[in-house]
PDB file of C-alpha atoms in Angstrom:
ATOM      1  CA  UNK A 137      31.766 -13.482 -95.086  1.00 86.00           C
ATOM      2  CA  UNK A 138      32.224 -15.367 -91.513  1.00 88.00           C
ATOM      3  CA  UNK A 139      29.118 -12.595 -90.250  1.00 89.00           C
ATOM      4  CA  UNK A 140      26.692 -13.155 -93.033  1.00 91.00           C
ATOM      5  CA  UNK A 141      27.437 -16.963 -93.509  1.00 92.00           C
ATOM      6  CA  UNK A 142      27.199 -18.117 -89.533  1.00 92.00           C
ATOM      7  CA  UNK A 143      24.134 -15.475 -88.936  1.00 93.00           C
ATOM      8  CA  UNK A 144      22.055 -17.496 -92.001  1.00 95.00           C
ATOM      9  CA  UNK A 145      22.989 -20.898 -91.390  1.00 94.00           C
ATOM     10  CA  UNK A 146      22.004 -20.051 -87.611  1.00 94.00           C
ATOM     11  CA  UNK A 147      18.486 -19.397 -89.230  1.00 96.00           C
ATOM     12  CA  UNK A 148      18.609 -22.369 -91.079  1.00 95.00           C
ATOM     13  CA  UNK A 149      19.526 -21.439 -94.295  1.00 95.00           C
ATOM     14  CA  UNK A 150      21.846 -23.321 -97.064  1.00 91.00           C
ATOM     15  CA  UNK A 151      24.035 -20.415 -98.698  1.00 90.00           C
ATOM     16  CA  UNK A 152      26.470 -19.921-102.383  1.00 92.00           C
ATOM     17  CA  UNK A 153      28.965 -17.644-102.148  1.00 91.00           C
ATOM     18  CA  UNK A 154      30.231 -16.184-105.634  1.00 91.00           C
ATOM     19  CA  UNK A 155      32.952 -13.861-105.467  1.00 90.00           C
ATOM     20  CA  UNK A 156      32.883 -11.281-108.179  1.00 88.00           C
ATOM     21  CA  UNK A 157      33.708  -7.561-108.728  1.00 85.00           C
ATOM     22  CA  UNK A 158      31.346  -4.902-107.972  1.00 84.00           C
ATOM     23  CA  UNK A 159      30.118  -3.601-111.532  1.00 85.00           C
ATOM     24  CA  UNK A 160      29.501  -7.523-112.440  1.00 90.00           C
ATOM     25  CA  UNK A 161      28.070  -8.472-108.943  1.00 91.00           C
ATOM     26  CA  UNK A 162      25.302  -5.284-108.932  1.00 90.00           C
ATOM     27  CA  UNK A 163      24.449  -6.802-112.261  1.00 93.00           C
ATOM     28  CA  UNK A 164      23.991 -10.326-110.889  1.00 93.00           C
ATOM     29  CA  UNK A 165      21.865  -8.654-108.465  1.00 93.00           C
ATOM     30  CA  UNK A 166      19.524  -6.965-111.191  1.00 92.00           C
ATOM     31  CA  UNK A 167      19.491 -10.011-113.195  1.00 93.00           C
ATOM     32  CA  UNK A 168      18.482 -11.845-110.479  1.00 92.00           C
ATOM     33  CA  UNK A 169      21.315 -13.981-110.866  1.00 93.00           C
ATOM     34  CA  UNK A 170      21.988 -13.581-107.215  1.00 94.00           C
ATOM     35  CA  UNK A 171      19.744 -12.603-104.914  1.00 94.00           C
ATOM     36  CA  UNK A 172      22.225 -10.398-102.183  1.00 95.00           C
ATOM     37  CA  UNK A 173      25.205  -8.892-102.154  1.00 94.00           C
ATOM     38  CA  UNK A 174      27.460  -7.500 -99.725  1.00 92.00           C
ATOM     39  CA  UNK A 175      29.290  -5.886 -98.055  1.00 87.00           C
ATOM     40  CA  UNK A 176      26.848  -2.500 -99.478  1.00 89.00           C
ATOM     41  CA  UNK A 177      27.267   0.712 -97.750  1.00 85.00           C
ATOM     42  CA  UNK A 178      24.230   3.036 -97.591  1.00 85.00           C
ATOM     43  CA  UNK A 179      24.031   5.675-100.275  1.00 83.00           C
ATOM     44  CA  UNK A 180      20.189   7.274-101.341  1.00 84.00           C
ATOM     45  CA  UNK A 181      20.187   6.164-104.551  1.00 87.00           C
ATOM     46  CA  UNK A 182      20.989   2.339-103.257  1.00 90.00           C
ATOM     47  CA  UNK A 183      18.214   2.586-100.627  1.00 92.00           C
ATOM     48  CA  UNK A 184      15.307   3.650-103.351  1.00 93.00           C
ATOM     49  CA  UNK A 185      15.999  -0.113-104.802  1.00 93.00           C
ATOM     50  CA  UNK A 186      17.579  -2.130-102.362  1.00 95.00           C
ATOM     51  CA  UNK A 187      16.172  -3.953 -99.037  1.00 95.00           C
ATOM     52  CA  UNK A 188      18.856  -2.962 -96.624  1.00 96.00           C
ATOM     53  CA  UNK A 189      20.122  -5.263 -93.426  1.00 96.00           C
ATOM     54  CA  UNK A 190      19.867  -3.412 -90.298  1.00 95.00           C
ATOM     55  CA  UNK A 191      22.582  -5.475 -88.467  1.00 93.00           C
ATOM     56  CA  UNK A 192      25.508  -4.712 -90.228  1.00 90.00           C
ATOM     57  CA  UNK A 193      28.204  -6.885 -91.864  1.00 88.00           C
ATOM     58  CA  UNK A 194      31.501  -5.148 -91.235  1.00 84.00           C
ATOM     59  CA  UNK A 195      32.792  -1.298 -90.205  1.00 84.00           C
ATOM     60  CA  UNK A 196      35.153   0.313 -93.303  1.00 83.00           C
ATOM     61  CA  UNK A 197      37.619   3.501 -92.294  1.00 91.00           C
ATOM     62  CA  UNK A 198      37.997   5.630 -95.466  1.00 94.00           C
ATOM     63  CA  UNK A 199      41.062   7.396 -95.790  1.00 96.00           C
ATOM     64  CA  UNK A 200      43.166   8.978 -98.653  1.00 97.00           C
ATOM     65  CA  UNK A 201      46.300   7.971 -99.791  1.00 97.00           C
ATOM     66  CA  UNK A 202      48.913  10.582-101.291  1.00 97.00           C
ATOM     67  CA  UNK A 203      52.346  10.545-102.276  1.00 95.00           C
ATOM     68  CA  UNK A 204      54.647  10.626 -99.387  1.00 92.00           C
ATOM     69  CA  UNK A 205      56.796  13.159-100.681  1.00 91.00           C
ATOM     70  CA  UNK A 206      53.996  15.792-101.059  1.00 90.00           C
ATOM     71  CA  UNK A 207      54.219  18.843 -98.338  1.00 90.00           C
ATOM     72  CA  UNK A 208      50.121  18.102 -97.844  1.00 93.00           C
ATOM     73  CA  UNK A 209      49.135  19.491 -94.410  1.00 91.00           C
ATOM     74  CA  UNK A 210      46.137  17.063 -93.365  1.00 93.00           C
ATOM     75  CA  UNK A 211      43.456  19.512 -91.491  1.00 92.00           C
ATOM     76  CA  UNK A 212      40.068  17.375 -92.211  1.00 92.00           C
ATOM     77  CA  UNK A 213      37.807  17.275 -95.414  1.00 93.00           C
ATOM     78  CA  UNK A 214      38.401  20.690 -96.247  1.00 94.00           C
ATOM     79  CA  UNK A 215      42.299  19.951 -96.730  1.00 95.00           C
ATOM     80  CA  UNK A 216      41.203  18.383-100.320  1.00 96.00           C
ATOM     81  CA  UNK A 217      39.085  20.954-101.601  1.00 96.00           C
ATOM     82  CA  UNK A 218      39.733  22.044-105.142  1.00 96.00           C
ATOM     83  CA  UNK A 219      42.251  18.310-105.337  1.00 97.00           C
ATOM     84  CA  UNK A 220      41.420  15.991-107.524  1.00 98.00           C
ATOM     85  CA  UNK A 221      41.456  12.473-105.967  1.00 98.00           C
ATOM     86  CA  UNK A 222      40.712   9.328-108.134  1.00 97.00           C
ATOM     87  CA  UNK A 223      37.554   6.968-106.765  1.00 96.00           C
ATOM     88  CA  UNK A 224      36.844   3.539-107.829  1.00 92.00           C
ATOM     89  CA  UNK A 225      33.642   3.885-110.320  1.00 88.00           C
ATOM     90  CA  UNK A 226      30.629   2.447-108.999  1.00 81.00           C
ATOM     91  CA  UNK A 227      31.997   2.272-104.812  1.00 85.00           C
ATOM     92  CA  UNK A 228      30.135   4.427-102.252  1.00 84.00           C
ATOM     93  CA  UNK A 229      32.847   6.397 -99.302  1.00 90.00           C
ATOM     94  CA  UNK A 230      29.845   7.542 -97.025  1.00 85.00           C
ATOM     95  CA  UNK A 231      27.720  10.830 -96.237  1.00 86.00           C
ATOM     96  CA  UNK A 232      30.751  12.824 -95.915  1.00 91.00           C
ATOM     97  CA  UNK A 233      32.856  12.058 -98.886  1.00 93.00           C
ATOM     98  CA  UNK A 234      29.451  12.283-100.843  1.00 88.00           C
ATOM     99  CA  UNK A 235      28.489  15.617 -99.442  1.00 90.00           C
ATOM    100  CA  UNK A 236      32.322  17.139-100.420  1.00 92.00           C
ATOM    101  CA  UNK A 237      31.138  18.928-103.811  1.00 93.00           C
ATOM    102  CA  UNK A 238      34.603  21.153-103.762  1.00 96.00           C
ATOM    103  CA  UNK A 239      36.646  17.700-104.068  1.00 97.00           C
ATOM    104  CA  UNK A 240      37.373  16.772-108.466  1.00 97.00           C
ATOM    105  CA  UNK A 241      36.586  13.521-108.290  1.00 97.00           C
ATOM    106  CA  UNK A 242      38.252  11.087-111.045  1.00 97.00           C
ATOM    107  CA  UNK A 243      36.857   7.658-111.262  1.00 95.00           C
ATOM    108  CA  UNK A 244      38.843   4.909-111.906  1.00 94.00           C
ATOM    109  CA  UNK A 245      37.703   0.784-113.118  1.00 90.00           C
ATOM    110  CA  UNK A 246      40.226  -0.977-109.936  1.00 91.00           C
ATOM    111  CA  UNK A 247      41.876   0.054-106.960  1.00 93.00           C
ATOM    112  CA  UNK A 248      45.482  -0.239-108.600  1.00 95.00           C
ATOM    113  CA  UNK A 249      44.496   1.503-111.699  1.00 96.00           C
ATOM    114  CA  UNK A 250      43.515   4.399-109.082  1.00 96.00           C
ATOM    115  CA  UNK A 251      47.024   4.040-107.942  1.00 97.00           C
ATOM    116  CA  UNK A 252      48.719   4.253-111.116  1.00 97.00           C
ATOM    117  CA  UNK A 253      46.748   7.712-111.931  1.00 97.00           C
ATOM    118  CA  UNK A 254      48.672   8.554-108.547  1.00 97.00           C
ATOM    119  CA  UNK A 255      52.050   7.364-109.703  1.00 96.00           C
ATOM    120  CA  UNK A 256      51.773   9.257-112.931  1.00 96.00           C
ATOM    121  CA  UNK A 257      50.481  12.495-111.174  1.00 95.00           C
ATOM    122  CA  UNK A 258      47.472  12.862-112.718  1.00 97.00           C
ATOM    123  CA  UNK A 259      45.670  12.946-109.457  1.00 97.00           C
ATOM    124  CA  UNK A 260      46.655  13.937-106.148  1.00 97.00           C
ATOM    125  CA  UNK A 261      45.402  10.997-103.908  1.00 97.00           C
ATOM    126  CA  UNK A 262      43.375   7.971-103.809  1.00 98.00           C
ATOM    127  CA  UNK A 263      40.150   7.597-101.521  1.00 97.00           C
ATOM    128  CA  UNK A 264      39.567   4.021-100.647  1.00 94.00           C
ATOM    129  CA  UNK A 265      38.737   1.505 -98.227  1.00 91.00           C
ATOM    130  CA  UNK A 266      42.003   1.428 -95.034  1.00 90.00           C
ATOM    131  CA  UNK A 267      41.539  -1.966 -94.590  1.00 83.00           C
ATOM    132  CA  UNK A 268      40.955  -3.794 -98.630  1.00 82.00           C
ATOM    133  CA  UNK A 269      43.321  -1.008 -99.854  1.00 91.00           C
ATOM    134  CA  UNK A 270      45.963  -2.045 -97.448  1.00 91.00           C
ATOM    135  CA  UNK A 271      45.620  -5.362 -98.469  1.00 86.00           C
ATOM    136  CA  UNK A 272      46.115  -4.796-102.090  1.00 90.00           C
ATOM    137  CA  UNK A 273      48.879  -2.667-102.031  1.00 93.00           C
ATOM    138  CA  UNK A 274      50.865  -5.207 -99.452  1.00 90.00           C
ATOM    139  CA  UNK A 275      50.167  -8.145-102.112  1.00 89.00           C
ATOM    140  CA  UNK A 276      51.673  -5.551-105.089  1.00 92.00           C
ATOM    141  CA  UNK A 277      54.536  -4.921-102.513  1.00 93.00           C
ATOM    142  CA  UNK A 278      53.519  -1.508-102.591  1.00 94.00           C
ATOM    143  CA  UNK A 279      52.264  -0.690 -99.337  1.00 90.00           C
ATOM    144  CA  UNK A 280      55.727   1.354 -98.429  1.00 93.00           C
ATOM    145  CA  UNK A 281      54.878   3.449-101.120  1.00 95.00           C
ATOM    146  CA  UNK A 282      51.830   5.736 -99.772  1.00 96.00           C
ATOM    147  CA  UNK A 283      51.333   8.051 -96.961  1.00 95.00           C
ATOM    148  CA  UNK A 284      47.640   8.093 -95.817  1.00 95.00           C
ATOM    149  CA  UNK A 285      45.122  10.364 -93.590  1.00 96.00           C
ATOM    150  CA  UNK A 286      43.305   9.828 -90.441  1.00 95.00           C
ATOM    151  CA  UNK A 287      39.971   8.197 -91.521  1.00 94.00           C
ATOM    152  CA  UNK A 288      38.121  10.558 -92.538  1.00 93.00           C
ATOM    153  CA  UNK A 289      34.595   8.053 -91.534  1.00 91.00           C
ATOM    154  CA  UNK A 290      33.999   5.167 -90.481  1.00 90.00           C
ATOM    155  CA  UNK A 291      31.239   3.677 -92.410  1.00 86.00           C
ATOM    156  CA  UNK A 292      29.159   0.439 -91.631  1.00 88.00           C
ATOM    157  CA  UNK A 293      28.573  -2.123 -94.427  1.00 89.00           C
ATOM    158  CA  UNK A 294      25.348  -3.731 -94.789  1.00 93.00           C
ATOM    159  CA  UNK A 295      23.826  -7.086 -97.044  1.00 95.00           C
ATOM    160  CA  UNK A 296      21.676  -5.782 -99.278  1.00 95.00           C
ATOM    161  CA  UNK A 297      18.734  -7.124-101.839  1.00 96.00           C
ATOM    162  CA  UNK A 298      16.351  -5.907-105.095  1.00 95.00           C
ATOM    163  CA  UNK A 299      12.941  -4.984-103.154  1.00 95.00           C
ATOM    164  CA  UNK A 300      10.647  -7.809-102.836  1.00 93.00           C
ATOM    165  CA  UNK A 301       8.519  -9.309-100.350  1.00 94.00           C
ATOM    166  CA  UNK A 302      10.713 -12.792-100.269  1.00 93.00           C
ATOM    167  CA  UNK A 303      14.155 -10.752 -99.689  1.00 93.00           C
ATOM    168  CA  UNK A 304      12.628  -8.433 -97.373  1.00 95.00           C
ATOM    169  CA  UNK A 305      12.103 -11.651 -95.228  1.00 96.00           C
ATOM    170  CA  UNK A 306      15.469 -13.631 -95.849  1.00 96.00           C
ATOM    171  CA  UNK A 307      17.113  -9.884 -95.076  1.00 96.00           C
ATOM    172  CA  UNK A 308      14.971  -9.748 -91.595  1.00 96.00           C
ATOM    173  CA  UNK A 309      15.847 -13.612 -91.288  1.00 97.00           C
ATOM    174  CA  UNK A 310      19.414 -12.491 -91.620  1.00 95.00           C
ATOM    175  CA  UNK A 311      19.031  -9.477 -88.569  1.00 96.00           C
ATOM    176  CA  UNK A 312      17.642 -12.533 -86.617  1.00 97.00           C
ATOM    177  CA  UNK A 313      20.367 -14.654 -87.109  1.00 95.00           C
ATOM    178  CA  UNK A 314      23.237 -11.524 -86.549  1.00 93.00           C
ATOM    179  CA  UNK A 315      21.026 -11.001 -82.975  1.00 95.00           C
ATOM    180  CA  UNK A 316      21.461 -14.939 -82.239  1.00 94.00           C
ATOM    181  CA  UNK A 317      25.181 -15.328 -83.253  1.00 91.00           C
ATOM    182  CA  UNK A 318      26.382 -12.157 -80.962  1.00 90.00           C
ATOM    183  CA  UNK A 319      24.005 -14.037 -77.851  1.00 92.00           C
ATOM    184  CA  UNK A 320      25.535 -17.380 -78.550  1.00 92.00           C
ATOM    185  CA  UNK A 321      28.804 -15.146 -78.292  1.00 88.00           C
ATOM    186  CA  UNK A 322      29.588 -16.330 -81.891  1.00 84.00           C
ATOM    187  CA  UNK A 323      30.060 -13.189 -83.450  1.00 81.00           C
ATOM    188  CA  UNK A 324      32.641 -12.329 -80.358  1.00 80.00           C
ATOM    189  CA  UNK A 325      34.256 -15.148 -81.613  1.00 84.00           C
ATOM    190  CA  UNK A 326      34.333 -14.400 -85.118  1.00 78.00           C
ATOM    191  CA  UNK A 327      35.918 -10.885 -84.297  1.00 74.00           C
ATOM    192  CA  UNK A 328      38.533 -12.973 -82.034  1.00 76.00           C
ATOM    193  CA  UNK A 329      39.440 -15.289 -84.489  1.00 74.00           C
ATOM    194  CA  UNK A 330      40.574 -12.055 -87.318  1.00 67.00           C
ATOM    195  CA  UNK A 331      42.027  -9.971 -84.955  1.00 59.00           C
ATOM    196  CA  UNK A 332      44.542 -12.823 -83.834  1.00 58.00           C
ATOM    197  CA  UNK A 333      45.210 -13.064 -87.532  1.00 53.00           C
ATOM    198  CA  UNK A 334      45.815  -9.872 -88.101  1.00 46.00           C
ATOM    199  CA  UNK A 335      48.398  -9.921 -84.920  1.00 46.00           C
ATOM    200  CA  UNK A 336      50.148 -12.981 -86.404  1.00 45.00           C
ATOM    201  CA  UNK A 337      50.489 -11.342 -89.977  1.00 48.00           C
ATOM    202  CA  UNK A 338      51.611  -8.018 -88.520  1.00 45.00           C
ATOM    203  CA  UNK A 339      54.649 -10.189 -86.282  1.00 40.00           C
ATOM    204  CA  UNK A 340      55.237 -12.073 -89.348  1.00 40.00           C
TER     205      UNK A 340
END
């Protein structure tokens, strides 16, 4: 939010944030209701109706999550062949979780609900986002609960917007302003600012 917010008002621009969950902010987006959302990572179906930023917003690890009392032997992608691991309907995990056809995957409406398929055994992991999952499962006081891979990719997270002529130019507006912010040192700032925070919370 810091990225996209500083790297448009650098341009100029007056911005609403509305904080919503995926399903119902994709729908904003096709209603026009909103006219970006982020953070969007690249998938081919996305890019046939979506303007995408080429500065991107953030960088996501995706890594899977398994009980901690399984005997799994982590040896790359391959280790999860013929598993069935729950998603969260509607996210994307990147080219290489895409391209894994031998993985049974078992969508799921929220990250915890994903969890609770895990908890019950009905699936053997969860794939999901290091750094939001994390987050969730410390607030749930569940974060002792999970053992998790080595990222399995790191994939960047873009703004994205319907095609049109005005959104092509507010996204290449928004590139412009990314490019100012890291020459102002801004954006070194910005990075500064949440990796302190993450060293207080982590002492704490």
């Amino acid at each position: 939010w810091d990225v996209v917010r500083e790297s448009f008002h650098v341009m100029g621009y007056t911005i609403e944030l509305m904080v919503a969950p995926w399903s119902r902010s994709m729908l904003y987006i096709k209603k026009r209701k909103a006219d970006f959302i982020f953070p969007a990572t690249k998938t081919q179906q996305r890019q046939q109706l979506y303007y995408y930023s080429k500065e991107i917003v953030d960088e996501t690890k995706v890594v899977i999550y398994f009980n901690p009392m399984s005997d799994f032997q982590w040896n790359g992608i391959k280790s999860l062949d013929g598993l069935v691991i729950a998603t969260v309907r509607g996210w994307a995990y990147g080219k290489i979780w895409e391209a894994s056809t031998a993985i049974v995957k078992d969508p799921s409406s929220t990250i915890l609900q994903g969890f609770k398929m895990l908890d019950k055994g009905r699936v053997f992991g969860v794939v999901g986002y290091e750094d939001s999952f994390d987050y969730i499962l410390k607030k749930q006081n569940l974060d002792q609960n999970y053992q998790k891979t080595p990222p399995l990719d790191f994939i960047a997270d873009y703004i994205i917007g319907l095609k049109s002529n005005k959104n092509m130019r507010c996204i290449n507006d928004f590139d412009h302003g990314v490019q100012k912010i890291t020459k102002n040192g801004m954006l070194h700032q910005l990075h500064k600012r949440w990796e302190d925070s993450i060293i207080i919370n982590n002492k704490n």
